[in-house]
mmCIF file of C-alpha atoms in Angstrom:
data_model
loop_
_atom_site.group_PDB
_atom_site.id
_atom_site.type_symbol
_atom_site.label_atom_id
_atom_site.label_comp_id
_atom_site.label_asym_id
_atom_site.label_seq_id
_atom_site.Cartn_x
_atom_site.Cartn_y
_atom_site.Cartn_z
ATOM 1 C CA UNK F 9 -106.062 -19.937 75.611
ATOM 2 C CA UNK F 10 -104.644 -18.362 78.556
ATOM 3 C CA UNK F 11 -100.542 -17.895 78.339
ATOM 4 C CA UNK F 12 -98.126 -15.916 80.143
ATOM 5 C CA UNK F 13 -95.259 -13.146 79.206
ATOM 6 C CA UNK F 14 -93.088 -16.171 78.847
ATOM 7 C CA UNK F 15 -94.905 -18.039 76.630
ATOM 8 C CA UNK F 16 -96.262 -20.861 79.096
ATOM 9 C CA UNK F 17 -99.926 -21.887 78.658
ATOM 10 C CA UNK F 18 -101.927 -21.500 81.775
ATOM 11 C CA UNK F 19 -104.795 -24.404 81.907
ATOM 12 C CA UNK F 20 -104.217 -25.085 85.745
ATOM 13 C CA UNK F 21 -106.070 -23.604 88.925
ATOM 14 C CA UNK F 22 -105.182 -25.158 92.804
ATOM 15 C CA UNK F 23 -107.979 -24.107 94.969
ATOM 16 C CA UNK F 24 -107.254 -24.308 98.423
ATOM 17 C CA UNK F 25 -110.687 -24.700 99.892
ATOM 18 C CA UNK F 26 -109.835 -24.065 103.768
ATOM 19 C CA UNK F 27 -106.171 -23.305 105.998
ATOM 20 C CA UNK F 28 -107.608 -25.470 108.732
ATOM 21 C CA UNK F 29 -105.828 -29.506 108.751
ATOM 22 C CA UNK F 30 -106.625 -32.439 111.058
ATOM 23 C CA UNK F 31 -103.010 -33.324 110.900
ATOM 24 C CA UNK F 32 -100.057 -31.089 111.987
ATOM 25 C CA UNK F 33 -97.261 -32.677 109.295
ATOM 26 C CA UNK F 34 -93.325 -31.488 111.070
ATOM 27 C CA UNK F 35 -92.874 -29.976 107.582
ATOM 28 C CA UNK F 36 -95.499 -28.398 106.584
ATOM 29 C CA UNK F 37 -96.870 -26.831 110.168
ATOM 30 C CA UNK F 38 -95.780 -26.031 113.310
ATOM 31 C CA UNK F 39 -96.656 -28.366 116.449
ATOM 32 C CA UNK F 40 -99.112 -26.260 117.846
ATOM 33 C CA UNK F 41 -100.655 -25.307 114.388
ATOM 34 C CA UNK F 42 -101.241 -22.221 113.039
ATOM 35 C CA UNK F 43 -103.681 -19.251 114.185
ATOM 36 C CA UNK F 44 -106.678 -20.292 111.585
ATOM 37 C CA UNK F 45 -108.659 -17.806 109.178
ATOM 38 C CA UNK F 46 -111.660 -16.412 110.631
ATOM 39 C CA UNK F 47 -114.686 -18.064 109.272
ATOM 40 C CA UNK F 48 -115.659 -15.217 107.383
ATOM 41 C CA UNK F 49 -112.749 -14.358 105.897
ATOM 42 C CA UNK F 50 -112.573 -17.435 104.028
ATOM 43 C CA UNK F 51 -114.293 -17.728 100.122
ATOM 44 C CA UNK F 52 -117.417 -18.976 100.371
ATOM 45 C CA UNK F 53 -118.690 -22.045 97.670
ATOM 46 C CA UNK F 54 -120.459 -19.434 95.327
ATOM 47 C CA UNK F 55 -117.499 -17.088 95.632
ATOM 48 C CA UNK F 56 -114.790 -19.938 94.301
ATOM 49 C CA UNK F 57 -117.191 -21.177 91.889
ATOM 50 C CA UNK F 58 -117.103 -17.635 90.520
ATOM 51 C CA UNK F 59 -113.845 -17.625 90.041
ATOM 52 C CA UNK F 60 -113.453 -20.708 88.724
ATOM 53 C CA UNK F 61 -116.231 -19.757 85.867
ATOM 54 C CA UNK F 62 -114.337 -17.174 85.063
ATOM 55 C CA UNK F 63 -111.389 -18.869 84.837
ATOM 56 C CA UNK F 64 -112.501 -21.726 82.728
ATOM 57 C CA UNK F 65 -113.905 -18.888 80.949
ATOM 58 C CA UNK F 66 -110.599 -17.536 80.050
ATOM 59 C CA UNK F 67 -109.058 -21.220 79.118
ATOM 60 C CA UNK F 68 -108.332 -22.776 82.557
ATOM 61 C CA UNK F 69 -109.709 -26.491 82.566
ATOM 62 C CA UNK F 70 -108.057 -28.417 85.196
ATOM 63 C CA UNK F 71 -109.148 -27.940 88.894
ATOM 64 C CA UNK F 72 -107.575 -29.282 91.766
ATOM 65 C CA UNK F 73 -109.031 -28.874 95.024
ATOM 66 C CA UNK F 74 -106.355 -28.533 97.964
ATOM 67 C CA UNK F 75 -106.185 -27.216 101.823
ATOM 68 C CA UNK F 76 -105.242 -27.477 104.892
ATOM 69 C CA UNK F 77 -107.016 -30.684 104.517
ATOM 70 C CA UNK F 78 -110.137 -29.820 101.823
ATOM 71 C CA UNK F 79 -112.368 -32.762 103.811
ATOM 72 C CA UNK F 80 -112.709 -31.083 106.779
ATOM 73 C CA UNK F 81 -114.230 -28.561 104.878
ATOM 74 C CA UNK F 82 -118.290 -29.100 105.551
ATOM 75 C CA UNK F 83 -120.294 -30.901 102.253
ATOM 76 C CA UNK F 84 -117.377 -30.409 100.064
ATOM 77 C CA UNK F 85 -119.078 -33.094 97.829
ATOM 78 C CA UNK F 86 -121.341 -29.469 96.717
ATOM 79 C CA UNK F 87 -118.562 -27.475 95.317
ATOM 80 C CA UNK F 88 -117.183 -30.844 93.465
ATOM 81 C CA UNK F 89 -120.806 -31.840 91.815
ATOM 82 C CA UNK F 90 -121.132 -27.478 91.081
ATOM 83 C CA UNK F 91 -117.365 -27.449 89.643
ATOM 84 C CA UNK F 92 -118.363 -30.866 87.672
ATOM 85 C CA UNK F 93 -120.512 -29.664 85.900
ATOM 86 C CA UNK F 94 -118.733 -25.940 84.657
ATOM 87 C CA UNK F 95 -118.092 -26.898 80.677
ATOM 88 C CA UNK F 96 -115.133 -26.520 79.950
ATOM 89 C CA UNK F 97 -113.539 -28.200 83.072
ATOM 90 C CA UNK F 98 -111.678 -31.495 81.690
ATOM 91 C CA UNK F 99 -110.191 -32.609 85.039
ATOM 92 C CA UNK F 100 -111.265 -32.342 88.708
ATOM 93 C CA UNK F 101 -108.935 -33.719 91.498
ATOM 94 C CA UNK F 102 -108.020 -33.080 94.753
ATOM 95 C CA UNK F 103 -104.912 -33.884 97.574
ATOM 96 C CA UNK F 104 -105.953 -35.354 100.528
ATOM 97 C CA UNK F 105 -104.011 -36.627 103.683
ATOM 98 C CA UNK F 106 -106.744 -39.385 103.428
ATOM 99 C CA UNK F 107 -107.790 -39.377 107.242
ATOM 100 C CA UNK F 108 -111.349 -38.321 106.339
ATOM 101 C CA UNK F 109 -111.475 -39.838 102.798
ATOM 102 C CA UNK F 110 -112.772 -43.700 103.407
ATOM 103 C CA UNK F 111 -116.664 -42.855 104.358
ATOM 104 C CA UNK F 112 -116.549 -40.024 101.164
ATOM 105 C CA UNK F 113 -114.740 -41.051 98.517
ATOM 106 C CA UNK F 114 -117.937 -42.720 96.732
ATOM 107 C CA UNK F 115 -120.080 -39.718 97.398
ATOM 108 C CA UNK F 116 -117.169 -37.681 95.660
ATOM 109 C CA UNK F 117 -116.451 -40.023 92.515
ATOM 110 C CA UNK F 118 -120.578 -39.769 92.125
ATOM 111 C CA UNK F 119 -120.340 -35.902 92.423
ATOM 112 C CA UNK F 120 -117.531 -35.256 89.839
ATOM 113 C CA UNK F 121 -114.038 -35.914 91.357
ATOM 114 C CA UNK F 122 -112.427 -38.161 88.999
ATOM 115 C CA UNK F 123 -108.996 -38.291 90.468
ATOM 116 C CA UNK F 124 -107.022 -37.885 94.362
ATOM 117 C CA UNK F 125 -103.814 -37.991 95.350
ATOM 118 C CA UNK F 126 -103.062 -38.768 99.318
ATOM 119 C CA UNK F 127 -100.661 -37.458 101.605
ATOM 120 C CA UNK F 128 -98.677 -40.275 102.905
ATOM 121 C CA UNK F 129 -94.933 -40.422 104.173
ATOM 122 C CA UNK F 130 -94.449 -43.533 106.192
ATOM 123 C CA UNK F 131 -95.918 -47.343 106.307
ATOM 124 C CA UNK F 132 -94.972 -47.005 109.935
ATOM 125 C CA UNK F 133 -98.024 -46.842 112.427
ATOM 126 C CA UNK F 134 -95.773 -45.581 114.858
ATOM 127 C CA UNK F 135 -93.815 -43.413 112.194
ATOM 128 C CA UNK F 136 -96.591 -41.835 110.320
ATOM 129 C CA UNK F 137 -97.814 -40.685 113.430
ATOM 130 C CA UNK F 138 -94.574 -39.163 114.578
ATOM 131 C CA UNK F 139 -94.544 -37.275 111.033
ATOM 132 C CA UNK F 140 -98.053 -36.067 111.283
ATOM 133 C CA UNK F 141 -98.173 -35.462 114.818
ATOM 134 C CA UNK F 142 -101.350 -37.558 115.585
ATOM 135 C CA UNK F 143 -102.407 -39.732 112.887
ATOM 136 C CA UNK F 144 -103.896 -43.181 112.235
ATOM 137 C CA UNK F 145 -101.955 -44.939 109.352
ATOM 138 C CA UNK F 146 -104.852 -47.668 109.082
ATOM 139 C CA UNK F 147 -107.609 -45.071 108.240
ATOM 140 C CA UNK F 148 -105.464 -43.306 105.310
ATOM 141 C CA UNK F 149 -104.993 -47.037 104.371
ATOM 142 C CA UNK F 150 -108.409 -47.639 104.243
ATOM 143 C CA UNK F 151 -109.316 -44.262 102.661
ATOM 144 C CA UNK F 152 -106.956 -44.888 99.619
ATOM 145 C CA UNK F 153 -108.798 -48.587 99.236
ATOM 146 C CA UNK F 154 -112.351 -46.846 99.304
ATOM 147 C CA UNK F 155 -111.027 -44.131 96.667
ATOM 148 C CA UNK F 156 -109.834 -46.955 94.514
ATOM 149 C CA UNK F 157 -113.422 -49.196 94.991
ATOM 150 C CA UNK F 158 -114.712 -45.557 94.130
ATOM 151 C CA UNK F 159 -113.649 -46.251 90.463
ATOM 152 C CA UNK F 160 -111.148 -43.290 90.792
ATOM 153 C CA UNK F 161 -108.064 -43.052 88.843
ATOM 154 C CA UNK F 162 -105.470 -42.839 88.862
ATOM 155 C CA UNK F 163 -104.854 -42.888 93.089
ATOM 156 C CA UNK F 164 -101.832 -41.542 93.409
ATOM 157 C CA UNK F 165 -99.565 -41.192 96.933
ATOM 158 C CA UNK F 166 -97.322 -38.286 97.442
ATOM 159 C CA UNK F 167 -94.478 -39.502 99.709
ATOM 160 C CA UNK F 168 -92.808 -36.321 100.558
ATOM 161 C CA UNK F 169 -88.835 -37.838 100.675
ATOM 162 C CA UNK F 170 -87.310 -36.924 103.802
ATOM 163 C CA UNK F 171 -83.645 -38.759 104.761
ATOM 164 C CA UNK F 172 -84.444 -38.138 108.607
ATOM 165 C CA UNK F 173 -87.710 -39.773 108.538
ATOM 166 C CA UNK F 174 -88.438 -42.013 105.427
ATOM 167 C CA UNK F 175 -85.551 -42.414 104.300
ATOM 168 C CA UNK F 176 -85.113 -46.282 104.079
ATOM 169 C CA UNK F 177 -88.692 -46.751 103.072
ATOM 170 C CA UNK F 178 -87.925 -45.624 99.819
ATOM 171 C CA UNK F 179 -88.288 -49.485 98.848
ATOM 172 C CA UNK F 180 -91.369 -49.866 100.759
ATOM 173 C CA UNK F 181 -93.248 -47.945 99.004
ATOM 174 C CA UNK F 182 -92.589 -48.574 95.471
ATOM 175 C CA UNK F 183 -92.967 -52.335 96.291
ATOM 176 C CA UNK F 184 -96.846 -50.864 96.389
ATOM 177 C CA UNK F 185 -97.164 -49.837 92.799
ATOM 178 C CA UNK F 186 -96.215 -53.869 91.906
ATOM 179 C CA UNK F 187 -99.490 -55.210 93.612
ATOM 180 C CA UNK F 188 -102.152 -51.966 93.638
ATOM 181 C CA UNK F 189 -102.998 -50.078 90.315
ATOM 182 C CA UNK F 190 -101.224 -46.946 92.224
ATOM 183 C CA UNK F 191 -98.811 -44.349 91.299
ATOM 184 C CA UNK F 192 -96.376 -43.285 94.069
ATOM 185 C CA UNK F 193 -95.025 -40.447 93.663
ATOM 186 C CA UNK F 194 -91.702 -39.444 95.901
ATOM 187 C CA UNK F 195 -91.353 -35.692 96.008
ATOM 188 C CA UNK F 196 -88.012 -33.934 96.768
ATOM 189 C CA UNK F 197 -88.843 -31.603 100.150
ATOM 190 C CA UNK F 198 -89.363 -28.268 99.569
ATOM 191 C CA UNK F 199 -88.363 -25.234 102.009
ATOM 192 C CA UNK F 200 -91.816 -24.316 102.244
ATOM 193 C CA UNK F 201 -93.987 -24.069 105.192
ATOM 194 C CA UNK F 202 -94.855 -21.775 108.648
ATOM 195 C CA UNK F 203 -91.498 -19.805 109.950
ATOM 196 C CA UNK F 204 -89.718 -22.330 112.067
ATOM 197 C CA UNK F 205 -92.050 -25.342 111.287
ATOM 198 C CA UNK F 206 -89.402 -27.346 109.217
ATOM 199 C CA UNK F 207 -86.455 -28.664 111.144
ATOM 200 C CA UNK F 208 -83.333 -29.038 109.449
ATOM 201 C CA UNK F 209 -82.503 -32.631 107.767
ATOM 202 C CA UNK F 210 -80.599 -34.217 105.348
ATOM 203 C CA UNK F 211 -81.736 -33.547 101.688
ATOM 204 C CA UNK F 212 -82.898 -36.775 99.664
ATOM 205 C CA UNK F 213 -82.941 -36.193 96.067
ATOM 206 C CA UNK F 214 -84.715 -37.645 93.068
ATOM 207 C CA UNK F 215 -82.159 -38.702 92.061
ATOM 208 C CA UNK F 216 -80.351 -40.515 95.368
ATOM 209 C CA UNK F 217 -84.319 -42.202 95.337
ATOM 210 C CA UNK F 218 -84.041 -43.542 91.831
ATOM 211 C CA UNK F 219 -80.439 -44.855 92.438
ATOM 212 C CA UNK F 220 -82.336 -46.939 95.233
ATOM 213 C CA UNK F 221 -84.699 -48.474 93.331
ATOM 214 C CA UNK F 222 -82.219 -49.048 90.354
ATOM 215 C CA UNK F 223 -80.644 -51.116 93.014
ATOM 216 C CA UNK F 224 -82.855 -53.689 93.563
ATOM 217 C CA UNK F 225 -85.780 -53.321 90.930
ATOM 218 C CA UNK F 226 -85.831 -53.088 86.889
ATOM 219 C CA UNK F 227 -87.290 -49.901 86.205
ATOM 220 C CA UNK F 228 -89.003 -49.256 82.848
ATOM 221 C CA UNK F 229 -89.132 -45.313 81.922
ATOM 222 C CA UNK F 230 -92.801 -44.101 80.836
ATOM 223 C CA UNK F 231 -93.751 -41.379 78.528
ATOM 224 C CA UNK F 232 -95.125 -38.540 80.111
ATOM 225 C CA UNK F 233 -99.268 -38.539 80.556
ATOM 226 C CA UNK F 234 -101.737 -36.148 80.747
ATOM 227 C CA UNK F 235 -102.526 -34.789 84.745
ATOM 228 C CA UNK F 236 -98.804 -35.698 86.011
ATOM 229 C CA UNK F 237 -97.435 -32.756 85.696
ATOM 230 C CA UNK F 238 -93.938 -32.722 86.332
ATOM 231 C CA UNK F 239 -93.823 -36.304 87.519
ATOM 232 C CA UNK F 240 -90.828 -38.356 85.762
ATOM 233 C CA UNK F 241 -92.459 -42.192 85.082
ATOM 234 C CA UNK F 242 -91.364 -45.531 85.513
ATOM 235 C CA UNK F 243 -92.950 -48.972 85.801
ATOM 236 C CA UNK F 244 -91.348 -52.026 87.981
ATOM 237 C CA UNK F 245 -92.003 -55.557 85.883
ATOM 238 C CA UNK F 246 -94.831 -56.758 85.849
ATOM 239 C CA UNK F 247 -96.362 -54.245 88.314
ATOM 240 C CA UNK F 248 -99.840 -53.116 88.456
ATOM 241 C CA UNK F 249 -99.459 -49.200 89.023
ATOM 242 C CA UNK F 250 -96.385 -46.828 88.395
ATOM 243 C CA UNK F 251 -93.402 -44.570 90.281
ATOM 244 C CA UNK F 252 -92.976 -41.211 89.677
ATOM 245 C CA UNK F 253 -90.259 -39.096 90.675
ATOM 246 C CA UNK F 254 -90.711 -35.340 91.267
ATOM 247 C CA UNK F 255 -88.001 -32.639 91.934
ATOM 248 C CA UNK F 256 -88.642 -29.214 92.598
ATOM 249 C CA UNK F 257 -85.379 -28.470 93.321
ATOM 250 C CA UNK F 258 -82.787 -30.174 91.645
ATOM 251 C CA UNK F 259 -84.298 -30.518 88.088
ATOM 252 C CA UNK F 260 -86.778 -27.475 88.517
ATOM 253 C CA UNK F 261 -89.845 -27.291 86.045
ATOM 254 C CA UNK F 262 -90.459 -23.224 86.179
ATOM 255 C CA UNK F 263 -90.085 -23.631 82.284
ATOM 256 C CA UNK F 264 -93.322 -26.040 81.697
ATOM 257 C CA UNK F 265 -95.197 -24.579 84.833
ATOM 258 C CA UNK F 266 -99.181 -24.481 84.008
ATOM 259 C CA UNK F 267 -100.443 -23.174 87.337
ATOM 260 C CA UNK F 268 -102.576 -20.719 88.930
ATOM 261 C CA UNK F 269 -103.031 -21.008 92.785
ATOM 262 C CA UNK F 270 -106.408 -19.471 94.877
ATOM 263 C CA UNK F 271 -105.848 -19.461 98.743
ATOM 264 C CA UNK F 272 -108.444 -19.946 100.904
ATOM 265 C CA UNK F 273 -109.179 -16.172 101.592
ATOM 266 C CA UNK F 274 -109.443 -15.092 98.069
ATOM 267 C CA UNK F 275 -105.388 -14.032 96.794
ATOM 268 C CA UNK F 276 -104.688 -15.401 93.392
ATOM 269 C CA UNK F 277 -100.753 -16.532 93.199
ATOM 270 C CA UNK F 278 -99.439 -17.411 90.010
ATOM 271 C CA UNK F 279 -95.969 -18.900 91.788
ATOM 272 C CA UNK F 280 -95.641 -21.353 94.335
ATOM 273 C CA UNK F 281 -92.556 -19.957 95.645
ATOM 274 C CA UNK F 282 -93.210 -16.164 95.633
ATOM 275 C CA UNK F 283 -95.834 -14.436 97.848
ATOM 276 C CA UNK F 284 -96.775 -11.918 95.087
ATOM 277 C CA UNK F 285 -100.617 -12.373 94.979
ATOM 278 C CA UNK F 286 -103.725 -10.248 93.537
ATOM 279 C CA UNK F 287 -106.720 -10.049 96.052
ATOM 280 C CA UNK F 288 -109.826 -11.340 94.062
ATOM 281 C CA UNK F 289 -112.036 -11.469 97.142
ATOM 282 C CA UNK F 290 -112.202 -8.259 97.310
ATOM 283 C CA UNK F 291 -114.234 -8.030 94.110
ATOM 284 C CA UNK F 292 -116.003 -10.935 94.897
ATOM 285 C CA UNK F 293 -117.756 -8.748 97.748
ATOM 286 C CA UNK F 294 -118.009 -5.706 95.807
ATOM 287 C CA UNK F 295 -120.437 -7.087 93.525
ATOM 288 C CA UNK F 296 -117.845 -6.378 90.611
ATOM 289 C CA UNK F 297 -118.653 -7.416 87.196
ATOM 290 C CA UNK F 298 -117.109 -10.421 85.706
ATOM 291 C CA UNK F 299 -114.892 -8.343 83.011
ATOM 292 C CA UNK F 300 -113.280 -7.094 86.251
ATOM 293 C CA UNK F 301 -112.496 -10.637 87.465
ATOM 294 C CA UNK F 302 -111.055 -11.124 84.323
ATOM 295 C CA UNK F 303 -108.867 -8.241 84.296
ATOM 296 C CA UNK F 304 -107.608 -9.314 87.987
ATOM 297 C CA UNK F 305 -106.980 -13.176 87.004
ATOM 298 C CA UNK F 306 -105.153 -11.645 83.854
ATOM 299 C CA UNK F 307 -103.080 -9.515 85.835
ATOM 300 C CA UNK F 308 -101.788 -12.199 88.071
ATOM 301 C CA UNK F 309 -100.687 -14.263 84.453
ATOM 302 C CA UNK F 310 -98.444 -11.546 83.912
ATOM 303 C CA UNK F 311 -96.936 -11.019 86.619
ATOM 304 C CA UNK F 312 -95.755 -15.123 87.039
ATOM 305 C CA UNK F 313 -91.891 -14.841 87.327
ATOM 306 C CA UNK F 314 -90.376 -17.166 84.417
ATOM 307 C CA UNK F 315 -88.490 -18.591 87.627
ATOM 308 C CA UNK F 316 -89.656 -19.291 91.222
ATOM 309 C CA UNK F 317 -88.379 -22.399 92.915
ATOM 310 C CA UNK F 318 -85.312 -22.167 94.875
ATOM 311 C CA UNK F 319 -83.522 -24.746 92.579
ATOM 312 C CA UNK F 320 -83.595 -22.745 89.869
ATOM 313 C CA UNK F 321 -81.986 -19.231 89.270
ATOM 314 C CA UNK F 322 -84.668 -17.084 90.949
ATOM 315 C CA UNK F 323 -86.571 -14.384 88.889
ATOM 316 C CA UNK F 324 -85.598 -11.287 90.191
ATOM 317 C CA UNK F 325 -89.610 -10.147 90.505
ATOM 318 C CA UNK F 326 -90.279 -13.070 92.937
ATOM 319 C CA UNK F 327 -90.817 -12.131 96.402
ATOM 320 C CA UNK F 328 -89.866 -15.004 99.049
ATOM 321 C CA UNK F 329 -92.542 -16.908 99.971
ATOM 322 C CA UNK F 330 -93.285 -16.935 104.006
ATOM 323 C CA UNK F 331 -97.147 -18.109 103.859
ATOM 324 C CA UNK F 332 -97.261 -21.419 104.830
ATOM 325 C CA UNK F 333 -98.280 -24.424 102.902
ATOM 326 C CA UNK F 334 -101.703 -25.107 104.456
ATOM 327 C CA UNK F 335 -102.407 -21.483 103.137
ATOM 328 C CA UNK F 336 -101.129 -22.176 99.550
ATOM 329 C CA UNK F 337 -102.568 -25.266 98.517
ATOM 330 C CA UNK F 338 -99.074 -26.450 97.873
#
């Protein structure tokens, strides 16, 4: 079992599988994007499967597979059948924005994946493509149905809750968890992202979203499951799937926090909201022995800050965070 100074056990690795995104999202990148990772200096499918053996190894046994957008990523179905079948691993997911998902979501439930979550902050056509700069509501749409025919569960959508921009959609979307088995999940916005990328709005919080629905829908609370993290739960009547409320940064959940996070160029982060990282690629091309791996991966555990996220009272060993998201794995 893997745990940290502060007594946290650490069963959780994000692995952001590329920096590059079809989609330019106003709060996550810039319009113009961001100057990619060469090629090469991006891990390679043997390298992260190394360091996910280890890992597992050491008591990590949920995976989640993140980007930039991890479909645009070439035969990603071959990392998720070789991370399928490490022993040890008791949950393989991913996060999507769900442009690319509708002609690969079988090929991935057959290879291993046995849950997604999708990107998705407007029922708008003409909104969602304002928000992403470019994108095609009615493929996502069609991408979430094919993950569901898929036999993957749960589906979940992450509506990222912005005042400015989705504001009075709140409804909207939950009205989908009454007739699709899905769990929508609105997410408090996070100051995260490239340097400038992230204009100024009014903050929506959890709690201003569950006063909306209180308004007009009966909500039943759920017990906390397995793979939801720090999702709060709640059921309308009668409905088929389930609403979960998540806020970073007015009910912060540093205390609980499970996670390990690999960028796409090798640096282990053990904090979402602190750029102190250990450089595993490095050893990776150094033909270093596994014990050394170990030692590196261990290292990062102990130096996770008992606090990161700007709604809680910051560690004083965490270093602001200026990578942006599509870097992270979020």
């Amino acid at each position: 079992m893997l745990m940290d100074s502060h007594h946290r056990v650490i069963d959780y690795l994000r692995v952001a599988v590329t920096d590059r995104c079809n989609l330019r999202c106003l709060y996550c990148m810039p319009e113009e994007g961001i100057q990619p990772l060469p090629h090469g200096e991006i891990l390679s499918y043997e390298e992260i499967l190394r360091v996910a053996r280890v890992a597992v190894g050491l008591g990590i046994s949920k995976v989640r597979l993140t980007g930039g957008e991890p479909l645009v990523r070439r035969d990603l179905e071959s990392l998720v059948r070789a991370l399928a079948g490490l022993e040890g691993i008791r949950d393989l997911s991913m996060t999507t924005n769900g442009v690319l998902l509708k002609d690969r979501a079988r090929d991935l439930r057959q290879a291993g994946l046995k849950r997604i979550n999708v990107s998705l902050d407007s029922l708008d056509p003409q909104r969602y493509r304002a928000i992403t700069r470019g994108g095609e509501l009615e493929r996502v749409w069609e991408g979430i149905l094919a993950a569901l025919e898929a036999g993957m569960h749960p589906v979940k959508i992450n509506v990222v809750a912005m005042e400015e921009h989705n504001g009075d959609e709140i409804l909207s979307f939950a009205r989908l968890s009454i007739g699709w088995p899905l769990e929508v999940r609105f997410i408090e916005r996070m100051p995260l992202g490239a340097q400038g990328c992230c204009p100024p709005g009014k903050f929506l919080s959890a709690q201003a979203i569950l006063d909306r629905l209180k308004e007009v829908y009966p909500l039943e609370p759920l017990a906390a499951k397995t793979g939801n993290g720090p999702a709060q739960l709640y059921r309308i009547s009668n409905g088929l799937g389930t609403i979960g409320i998540i806020a970073p940064m007015t009910q912060h959940f540093c205390h609980s926090c499970n996670r390990l996070r690999l960028t796409p160029e090798g640096k282990l982060r053990a904090c979402l909201f602190s750029d102190q990282e250990v450089d595993l690629k490095g050893l990776l091309r150094s033909s270093a022995s596994e014990q050394a791996l170990r030692e590196k991966i261990q290292e990062a555990i102990s130096r996770k800050p008992s606090r990161g996220s700007p709604g809680a009272q910051a560690d004083l060993r965490v270093k602001k965070c200026v990578r942006p998201m599509s870097r992270i794995g979020g």
